[in-house]
Tab-separated table of C-alpha atoms in Angstrom:
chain	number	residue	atom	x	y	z
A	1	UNK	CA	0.000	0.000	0.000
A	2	UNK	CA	1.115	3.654	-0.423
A	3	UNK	CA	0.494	6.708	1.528
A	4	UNK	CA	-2.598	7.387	0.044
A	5	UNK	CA	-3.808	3.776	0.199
A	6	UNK	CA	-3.274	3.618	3.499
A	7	UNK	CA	-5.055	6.576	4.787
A	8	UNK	CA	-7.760	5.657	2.815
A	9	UNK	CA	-8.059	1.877	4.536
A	10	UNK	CA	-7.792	3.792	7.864
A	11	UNK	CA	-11.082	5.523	7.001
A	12	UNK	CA	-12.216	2.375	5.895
A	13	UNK	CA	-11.488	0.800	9.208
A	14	UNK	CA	-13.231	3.806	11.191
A	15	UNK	CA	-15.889	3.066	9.420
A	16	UNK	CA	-16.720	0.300	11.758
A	17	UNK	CA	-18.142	2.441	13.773
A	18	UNK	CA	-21.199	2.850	11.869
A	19	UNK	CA	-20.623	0.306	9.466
A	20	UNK	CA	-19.619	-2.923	11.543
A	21	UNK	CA	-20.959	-4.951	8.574
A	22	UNK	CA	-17.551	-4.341	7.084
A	23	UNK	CA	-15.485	-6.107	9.227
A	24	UNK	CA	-14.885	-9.243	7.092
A	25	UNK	CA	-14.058	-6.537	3.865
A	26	UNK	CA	-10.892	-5.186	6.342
A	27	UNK	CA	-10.170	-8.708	7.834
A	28	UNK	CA	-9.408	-10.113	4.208
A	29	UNK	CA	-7.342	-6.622	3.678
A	30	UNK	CA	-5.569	-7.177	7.429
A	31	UNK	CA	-4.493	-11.041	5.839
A	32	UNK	CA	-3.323	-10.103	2.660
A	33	UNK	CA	-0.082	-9.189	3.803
A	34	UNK	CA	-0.169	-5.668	1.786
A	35	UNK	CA	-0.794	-3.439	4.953
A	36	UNK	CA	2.425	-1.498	6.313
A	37	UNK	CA	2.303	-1.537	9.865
A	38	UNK	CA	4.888	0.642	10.097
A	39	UNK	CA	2.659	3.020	7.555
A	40	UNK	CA	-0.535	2.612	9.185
A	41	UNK	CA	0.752	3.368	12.838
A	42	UNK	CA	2.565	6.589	11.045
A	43	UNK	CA	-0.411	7.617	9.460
A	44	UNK	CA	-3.022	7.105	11.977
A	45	UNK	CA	-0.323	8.916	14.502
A	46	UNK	CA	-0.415	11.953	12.207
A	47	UNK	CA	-3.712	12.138	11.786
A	48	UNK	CA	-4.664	11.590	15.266
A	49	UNK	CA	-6.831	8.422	15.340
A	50	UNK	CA	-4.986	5.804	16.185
A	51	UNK	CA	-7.231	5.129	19.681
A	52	UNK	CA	-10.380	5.468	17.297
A	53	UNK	CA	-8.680	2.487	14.501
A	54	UNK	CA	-7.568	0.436	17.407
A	55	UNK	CA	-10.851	0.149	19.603
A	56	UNK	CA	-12.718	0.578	15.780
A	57	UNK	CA	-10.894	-3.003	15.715
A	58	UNK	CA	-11.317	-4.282	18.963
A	59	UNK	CA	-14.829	-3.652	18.546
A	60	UNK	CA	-15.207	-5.855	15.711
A	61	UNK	CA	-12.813	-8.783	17.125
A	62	UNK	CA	-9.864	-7.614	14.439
A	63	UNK	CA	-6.616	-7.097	16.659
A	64	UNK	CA	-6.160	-10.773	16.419
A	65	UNK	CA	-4.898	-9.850	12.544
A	66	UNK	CA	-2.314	-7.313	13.505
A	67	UNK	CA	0.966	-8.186	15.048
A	68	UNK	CA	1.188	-9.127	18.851
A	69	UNK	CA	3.421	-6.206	19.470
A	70	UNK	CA	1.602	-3.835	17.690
A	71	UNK	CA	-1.693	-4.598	19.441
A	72	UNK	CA	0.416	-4.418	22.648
A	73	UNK	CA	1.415	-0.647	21.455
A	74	UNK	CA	-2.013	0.296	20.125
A	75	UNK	CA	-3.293	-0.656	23.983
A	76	UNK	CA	-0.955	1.077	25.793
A	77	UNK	CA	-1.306	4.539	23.864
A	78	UNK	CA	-5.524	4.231	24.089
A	79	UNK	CA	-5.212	3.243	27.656
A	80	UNK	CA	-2.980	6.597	28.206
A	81	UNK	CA	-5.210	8.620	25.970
A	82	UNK	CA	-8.209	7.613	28.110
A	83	UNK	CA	-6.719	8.824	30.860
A	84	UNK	CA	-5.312	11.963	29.392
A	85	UNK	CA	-9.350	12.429	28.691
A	86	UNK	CA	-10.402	11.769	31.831
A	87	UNK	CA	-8.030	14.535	33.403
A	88	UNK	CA	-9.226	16.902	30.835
A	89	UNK	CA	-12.863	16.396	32.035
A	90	UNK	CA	-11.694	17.021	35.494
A	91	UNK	CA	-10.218	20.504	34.377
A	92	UNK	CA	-13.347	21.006	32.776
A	93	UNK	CA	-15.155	20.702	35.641
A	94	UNK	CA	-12.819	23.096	37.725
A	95	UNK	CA	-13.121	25.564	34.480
A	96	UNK	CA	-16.945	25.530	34.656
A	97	UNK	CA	-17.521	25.709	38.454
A	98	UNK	CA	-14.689	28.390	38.716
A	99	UNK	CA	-16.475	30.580	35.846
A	100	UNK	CA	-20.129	29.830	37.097
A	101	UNK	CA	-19.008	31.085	40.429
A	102	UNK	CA	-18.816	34.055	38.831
A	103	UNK	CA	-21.722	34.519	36.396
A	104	UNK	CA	-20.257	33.222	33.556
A	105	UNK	CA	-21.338	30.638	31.115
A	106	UNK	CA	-19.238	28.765	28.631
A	107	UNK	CA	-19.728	26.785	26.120
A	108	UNK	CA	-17.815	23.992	25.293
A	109	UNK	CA	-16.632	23.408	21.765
A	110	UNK	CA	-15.060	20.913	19.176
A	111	UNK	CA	-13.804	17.829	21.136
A	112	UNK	CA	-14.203	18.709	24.420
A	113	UNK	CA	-17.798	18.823	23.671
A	114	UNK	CA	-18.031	15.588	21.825
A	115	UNK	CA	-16.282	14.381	25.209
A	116	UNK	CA	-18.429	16.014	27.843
A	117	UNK	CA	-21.906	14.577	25.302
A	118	UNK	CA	-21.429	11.163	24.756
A	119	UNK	CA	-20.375	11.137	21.268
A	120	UNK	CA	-18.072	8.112	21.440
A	121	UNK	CA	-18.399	4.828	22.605
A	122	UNK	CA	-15.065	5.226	24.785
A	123	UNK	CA	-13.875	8.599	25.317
A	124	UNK	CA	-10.416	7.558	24.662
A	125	UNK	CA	-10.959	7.535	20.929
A	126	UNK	CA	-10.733	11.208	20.918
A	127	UNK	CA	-7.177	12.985	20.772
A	128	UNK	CA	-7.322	16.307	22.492
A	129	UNK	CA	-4.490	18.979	22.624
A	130	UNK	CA	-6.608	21.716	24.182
A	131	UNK	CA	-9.911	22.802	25.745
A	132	UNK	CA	-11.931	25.263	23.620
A	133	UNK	CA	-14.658	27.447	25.217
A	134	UNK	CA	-17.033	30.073	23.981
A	135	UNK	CA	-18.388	32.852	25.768
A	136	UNK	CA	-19.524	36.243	24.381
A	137	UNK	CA	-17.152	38.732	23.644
A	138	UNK	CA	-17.833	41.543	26.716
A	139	UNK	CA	-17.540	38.143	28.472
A	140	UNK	CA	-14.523	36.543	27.159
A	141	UNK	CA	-11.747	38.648	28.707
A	142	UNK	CA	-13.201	38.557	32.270
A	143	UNK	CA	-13.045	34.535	31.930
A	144	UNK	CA	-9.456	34.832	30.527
A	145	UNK	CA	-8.583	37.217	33.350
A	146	UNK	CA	-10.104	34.726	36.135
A	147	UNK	CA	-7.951	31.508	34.943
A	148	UNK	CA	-5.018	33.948	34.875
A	149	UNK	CA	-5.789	34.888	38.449
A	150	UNK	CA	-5.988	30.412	39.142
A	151	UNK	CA	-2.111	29.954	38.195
A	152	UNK	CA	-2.681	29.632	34.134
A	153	UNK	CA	0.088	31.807	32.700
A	154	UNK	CA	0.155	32.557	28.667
A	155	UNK	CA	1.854	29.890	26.397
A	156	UNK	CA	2.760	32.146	23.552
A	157	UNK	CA	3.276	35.742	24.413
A	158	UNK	CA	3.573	36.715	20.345
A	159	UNK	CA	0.953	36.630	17.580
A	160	UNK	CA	-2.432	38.007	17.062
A	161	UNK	CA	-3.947	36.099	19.710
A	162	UNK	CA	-1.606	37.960	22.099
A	163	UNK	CA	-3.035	41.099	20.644
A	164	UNK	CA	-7.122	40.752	20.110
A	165	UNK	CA	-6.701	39.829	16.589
A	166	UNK	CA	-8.100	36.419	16.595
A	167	UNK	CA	-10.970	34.266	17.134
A	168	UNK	CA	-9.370	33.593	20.776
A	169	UNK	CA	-7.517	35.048	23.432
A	170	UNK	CA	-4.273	33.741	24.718
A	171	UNK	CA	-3.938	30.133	24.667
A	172	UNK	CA	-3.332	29.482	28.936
A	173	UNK	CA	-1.107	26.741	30.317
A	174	UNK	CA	-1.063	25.728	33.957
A	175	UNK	CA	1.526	23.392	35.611
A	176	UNK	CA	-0.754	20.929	37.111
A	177	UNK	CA	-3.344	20.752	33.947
A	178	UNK	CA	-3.054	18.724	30.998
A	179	UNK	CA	-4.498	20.619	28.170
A	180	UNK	CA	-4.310	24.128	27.386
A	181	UNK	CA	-6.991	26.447	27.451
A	182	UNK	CA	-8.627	28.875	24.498
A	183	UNK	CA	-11.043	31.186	25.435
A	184	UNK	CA	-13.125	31.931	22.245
A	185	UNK	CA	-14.756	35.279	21.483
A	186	UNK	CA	-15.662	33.926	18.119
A	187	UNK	CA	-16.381	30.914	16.412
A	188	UNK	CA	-14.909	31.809	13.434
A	189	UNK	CA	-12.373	34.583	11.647
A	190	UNK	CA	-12.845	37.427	9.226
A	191	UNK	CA	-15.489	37.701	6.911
A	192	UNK	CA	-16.876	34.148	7.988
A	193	UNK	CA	-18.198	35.531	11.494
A	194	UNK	CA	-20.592	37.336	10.428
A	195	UNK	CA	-22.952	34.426	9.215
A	196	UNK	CA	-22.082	31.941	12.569
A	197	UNK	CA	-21.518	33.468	15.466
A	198	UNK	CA	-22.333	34.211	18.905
A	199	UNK	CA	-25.878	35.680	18.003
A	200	UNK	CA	-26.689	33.022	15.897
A	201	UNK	CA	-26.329	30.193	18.471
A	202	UNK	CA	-26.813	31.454	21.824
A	203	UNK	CA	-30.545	30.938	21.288
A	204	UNK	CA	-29.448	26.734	21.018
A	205	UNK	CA	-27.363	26.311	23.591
A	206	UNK	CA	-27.964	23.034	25.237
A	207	UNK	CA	-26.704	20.962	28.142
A	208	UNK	CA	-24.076	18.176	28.070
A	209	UNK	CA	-24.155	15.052	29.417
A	210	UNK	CA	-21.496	15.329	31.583
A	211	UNK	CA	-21.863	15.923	35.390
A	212	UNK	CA	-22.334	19.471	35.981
A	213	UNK	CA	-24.190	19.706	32.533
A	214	UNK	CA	-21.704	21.976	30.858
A	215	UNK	CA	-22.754	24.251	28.041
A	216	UNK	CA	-22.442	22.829	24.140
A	217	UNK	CA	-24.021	23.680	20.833
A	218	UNK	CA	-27.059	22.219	19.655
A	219	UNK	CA	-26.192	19.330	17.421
A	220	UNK	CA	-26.877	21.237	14.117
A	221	UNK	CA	-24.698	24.141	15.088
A	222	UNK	CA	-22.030	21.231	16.484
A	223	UNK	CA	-22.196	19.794	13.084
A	224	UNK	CA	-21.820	23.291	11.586
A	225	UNK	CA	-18.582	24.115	13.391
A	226	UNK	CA	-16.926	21.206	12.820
A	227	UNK	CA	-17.531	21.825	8.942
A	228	UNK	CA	-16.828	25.644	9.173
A	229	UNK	CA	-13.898	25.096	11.300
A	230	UNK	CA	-12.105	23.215	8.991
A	231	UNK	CA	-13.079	24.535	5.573
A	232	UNK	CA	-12.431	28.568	7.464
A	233	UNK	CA	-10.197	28.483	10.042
A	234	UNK	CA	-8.182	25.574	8.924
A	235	UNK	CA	-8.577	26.370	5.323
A	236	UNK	CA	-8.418	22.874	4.398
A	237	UNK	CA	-10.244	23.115	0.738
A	238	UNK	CA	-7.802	26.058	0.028
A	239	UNK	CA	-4.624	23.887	0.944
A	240	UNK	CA	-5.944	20.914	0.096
A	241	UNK	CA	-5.615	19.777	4.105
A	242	UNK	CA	-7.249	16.859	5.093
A	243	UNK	CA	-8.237	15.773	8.479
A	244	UNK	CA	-9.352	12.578	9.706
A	245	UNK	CA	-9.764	12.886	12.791
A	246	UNK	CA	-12.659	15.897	12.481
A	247	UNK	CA	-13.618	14.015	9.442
A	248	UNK	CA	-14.396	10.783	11.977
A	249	UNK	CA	-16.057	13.438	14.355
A	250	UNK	CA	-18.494	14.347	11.255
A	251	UNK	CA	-19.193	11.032	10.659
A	252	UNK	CA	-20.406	10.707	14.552
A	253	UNK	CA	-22.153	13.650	14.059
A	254	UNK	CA	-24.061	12.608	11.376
A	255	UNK	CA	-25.882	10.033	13.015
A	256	UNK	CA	-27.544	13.033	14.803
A	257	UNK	CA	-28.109	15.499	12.000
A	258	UNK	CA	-27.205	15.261	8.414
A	259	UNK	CA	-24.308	17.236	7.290
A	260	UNK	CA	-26.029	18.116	3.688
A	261	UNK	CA	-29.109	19.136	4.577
A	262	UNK	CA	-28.090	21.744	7.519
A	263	UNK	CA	-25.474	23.074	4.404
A	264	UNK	CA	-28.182	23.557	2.725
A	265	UNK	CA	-30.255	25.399	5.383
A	266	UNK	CA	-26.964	27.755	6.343
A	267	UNK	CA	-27.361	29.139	2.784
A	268	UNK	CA	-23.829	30.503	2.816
A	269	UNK	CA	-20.524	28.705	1.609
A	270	UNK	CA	-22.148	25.765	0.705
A	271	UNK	CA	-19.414	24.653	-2.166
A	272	UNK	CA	-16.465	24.939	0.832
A	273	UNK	CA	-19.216	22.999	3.595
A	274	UNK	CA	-20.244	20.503	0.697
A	275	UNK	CA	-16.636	20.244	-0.743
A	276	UNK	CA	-15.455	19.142	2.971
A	277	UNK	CA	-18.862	16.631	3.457
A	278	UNK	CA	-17.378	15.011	0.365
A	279	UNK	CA	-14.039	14.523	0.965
A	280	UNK	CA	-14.983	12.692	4.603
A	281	UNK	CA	-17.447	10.672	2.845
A	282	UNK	CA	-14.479	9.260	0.270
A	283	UNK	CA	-12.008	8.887	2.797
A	284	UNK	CA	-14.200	6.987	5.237
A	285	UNK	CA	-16.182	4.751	2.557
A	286	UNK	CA	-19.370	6.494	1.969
A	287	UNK	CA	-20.744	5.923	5.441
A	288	UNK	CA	-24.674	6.314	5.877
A	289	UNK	CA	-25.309	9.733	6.642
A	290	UNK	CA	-22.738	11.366	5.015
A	291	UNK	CA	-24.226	12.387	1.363
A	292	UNK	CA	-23.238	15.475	-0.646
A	293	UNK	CA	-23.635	16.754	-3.886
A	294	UNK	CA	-21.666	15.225	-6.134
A	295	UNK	CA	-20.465	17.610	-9.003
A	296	UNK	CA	-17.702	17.507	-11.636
A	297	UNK	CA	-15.450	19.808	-9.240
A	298	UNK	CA	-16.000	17.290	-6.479
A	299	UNK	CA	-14.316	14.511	-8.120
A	300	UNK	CA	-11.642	16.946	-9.613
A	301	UNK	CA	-10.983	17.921	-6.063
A	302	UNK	CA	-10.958	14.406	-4.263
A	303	UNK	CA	-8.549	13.364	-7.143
A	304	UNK	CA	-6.059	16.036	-6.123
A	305	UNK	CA	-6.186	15.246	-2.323
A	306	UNK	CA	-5.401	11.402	-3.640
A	307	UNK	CA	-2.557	12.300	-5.596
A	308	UNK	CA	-1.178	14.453	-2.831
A	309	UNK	CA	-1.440	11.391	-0.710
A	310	UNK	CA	-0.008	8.682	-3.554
A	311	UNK	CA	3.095	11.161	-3.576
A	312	UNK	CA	4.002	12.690	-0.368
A	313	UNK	CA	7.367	13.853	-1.427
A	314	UNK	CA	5.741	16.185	-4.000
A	315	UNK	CA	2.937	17.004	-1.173
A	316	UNK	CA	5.319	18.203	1.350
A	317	UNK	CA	7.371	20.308	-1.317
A	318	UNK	CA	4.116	21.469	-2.481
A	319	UNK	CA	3.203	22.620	1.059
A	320	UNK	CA	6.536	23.954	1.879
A	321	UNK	CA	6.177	26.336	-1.165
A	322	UNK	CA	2.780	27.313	0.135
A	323	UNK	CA	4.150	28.234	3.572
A	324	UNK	CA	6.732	30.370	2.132
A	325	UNK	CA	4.326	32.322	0.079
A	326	UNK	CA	2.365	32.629	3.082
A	327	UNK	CA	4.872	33.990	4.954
A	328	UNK	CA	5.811	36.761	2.301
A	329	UNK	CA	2.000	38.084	2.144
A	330	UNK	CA	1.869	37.805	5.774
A	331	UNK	CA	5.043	40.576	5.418
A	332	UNK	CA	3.968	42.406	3.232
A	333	UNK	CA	-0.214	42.765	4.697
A	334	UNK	CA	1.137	43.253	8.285
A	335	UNK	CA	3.739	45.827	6.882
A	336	UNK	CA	0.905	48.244	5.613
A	337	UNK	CA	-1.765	47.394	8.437
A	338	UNK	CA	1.194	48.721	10.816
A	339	UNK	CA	0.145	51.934	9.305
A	340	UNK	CA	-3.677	51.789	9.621
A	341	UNK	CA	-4.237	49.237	12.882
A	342	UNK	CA	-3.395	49.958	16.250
A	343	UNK	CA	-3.471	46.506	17.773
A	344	UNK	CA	-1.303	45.433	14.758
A	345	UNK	CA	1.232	48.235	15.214
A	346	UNK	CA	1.629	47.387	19.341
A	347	UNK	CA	2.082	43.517	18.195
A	348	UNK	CA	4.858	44.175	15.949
A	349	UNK	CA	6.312	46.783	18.241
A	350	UNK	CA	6.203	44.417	21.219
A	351	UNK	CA	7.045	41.536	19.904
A	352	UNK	CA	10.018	43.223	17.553
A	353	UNK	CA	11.846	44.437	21.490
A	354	UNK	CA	11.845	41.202	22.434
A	355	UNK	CA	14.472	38.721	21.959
A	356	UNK	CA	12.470	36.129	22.681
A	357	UNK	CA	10.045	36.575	19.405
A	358	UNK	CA	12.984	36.249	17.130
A	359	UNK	CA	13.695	32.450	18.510
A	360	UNK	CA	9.706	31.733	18.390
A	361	UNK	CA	9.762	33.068	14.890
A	362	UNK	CA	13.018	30.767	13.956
A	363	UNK	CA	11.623	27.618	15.886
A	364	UNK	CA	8.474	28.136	13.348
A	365	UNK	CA	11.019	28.050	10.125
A	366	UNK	CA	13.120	24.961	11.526
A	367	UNK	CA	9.539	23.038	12.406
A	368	UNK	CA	8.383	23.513	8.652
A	369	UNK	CA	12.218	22.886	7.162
A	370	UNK	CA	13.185	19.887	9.747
């Protein structure tokens, strides 16, 4: 198998989650002798499911058609990422009792939602990084300001975050806490806000599952972010970026509310929402729930995204190009919004005195380079 052939039996295999009638299809593929372990452990790392393929196969008596060893390693990293989950919960619960105790609300978002409402079977499937909460933005700073005053210091003193240029404040670290914390003030950047945002849900905010019934989204607007998050604020159709893991999440989703028809409802960006709907569907098999409209562009599109995958030596030159393009419009824009934007002009400023932002901006070079 290549690169791309191997992601795309990964979907396959997550799959099983609502499609457990294809467990004899991936059994024959397991015995054929064609599957890199090596690649499918790399892959599934990268993409952050490799707790979802493993209990995916437990589920459906599979792991006897993998290597001893590498069922042995598959174990030990879900049994640490359910763990890692259920000290994340915990800090959610001290987040949500610290900001109720003073009149604040927040709502959970992306995977700590899923998490705190019962979208998995096990709750170690999910790989988490950080805990994302909403709260309006009059609201947002006071919240920020109260973890601050708990022991959670800021991780990355430079960038717009730093400065009230993005969809979140500050991303907060504390010693004793496993995840980092982002305080959201928006859903989603620029022009994209205007059409889902605080307004727009507030009215369909429901309670979690979870203990203390923590704040989430309804399950339409849940199933909106995920779709907006990546096709905006990743940019994935743009880049051609594809991610399985909030791909898997949709596919969850889905058995709440379909994808297609609440793209169709939104009104707005529905080639970038549909685009995104189409590309999970591929990748994971065409799972029940997950239906788009299929169009010319579509299949142009999922074509690229295979190639990309079937040579990932061209890929990451490809994307290496892209980042330094990036980089030179992000120059040149910030250069002549110094002029015209005050929070712009004080980033620059600030972070320009400080020693510290030239080995942040270096580390970012070697990290893409390496």
């Amino acid at each position: 198998m290549n690169s791309q052939e191997t992601l795309w039996f990964i979907g396959k295999c997550l799959s099983l989650a609502v499609h457990p009638e294809r467990a004899l299809e991936i059994q024959k593929v397991l015995q054929s002798g064609k599957v890199s372990w090596e690649s499918l452990v790399y892959q599934s790392s990268n993409q952050l499911v490799l707790p979802a393929l493993y209990l995916n196969l437990k589920r459906n008596n599979l792991l006897e058609f993998l290597p001893d060893d590498l069922c042995e390693h598959l174990e030990d990293i879900t049994d640490q990422n359910r763990e890692r989950n259920r000290a994340i919960l915990n800090q959610v619960e001290d987040i949500t009792t610290l900001l109720r105790s003073n009149n604040l609300k927040p709502v959970y978002l992306k995977g700590t939602a899923h998490l705190l409402d019962g979208l998995y079977e096990d709750i170690a499937e999910r790989m988490l990084s950080d805990i994302d909460l909403l709260l309006e933005e009059n609201e947002a700073k006071r919240a920020w300001d109260l973890l601050k005053n708990k022991g959670y210091v800021e991780h990355n003193k430079f960038g717009e975050t730093a400065f009230g240029e993005h969809r979140h404040l500050n991303e907060l670290i504390k010693d004793n806490k496993i995840a980092s914390v982002e305080v959201h003030r928006r859903l989603l950047e620029g022009e994209y806000d205007k059409k889902f945002n605080w307004k727009t849900v507030k009215g369909k905010i429901n309670k979690s599952q979870s203990p203390l019934g923590a704040l989430i989204l309804s399950d339409k607007d849940m199933t909106l972010h995920n779709m907006m998050n990546v096709q905006m604020n990743d940019k994935a159709k743009s880049t051609y970026k594809l991610l399985l893991r909030q791909s898997y999440d949709l596919m969850l989703l889905a058995k709440r509310e379909n994808p297609l028809e609440i793209s169709k409802k939104f009104g707005y960006y529905f080639d970038k929402l549909n685009t995104y709907i189409a590309l999970s569907a591929n990748i994971l098999d065409s799972p029940n729930g997950l239906d788009y409209k299929d169009t010319p562009k579509i299949k142009r599109y999922i074509y690229r995204i295979k190639l990309i995958w079937k040579y990932p030596t061209i890929a990451n030159f490809s994307s290496k190009i892209y980042f330094i393009f990036f980089r030179i419009y992000r120059y040149i824009t910030q250069f002549f919004l110094f002029f015209f934007k005050s929070s712009v002009r004080k980033r620059i400023i600030s972070s320009l005195k400080n020693p510290d932002y030239y080995k942040a901006h270096w580390a970012m070079y070697k990290k893409w380079f390496s």
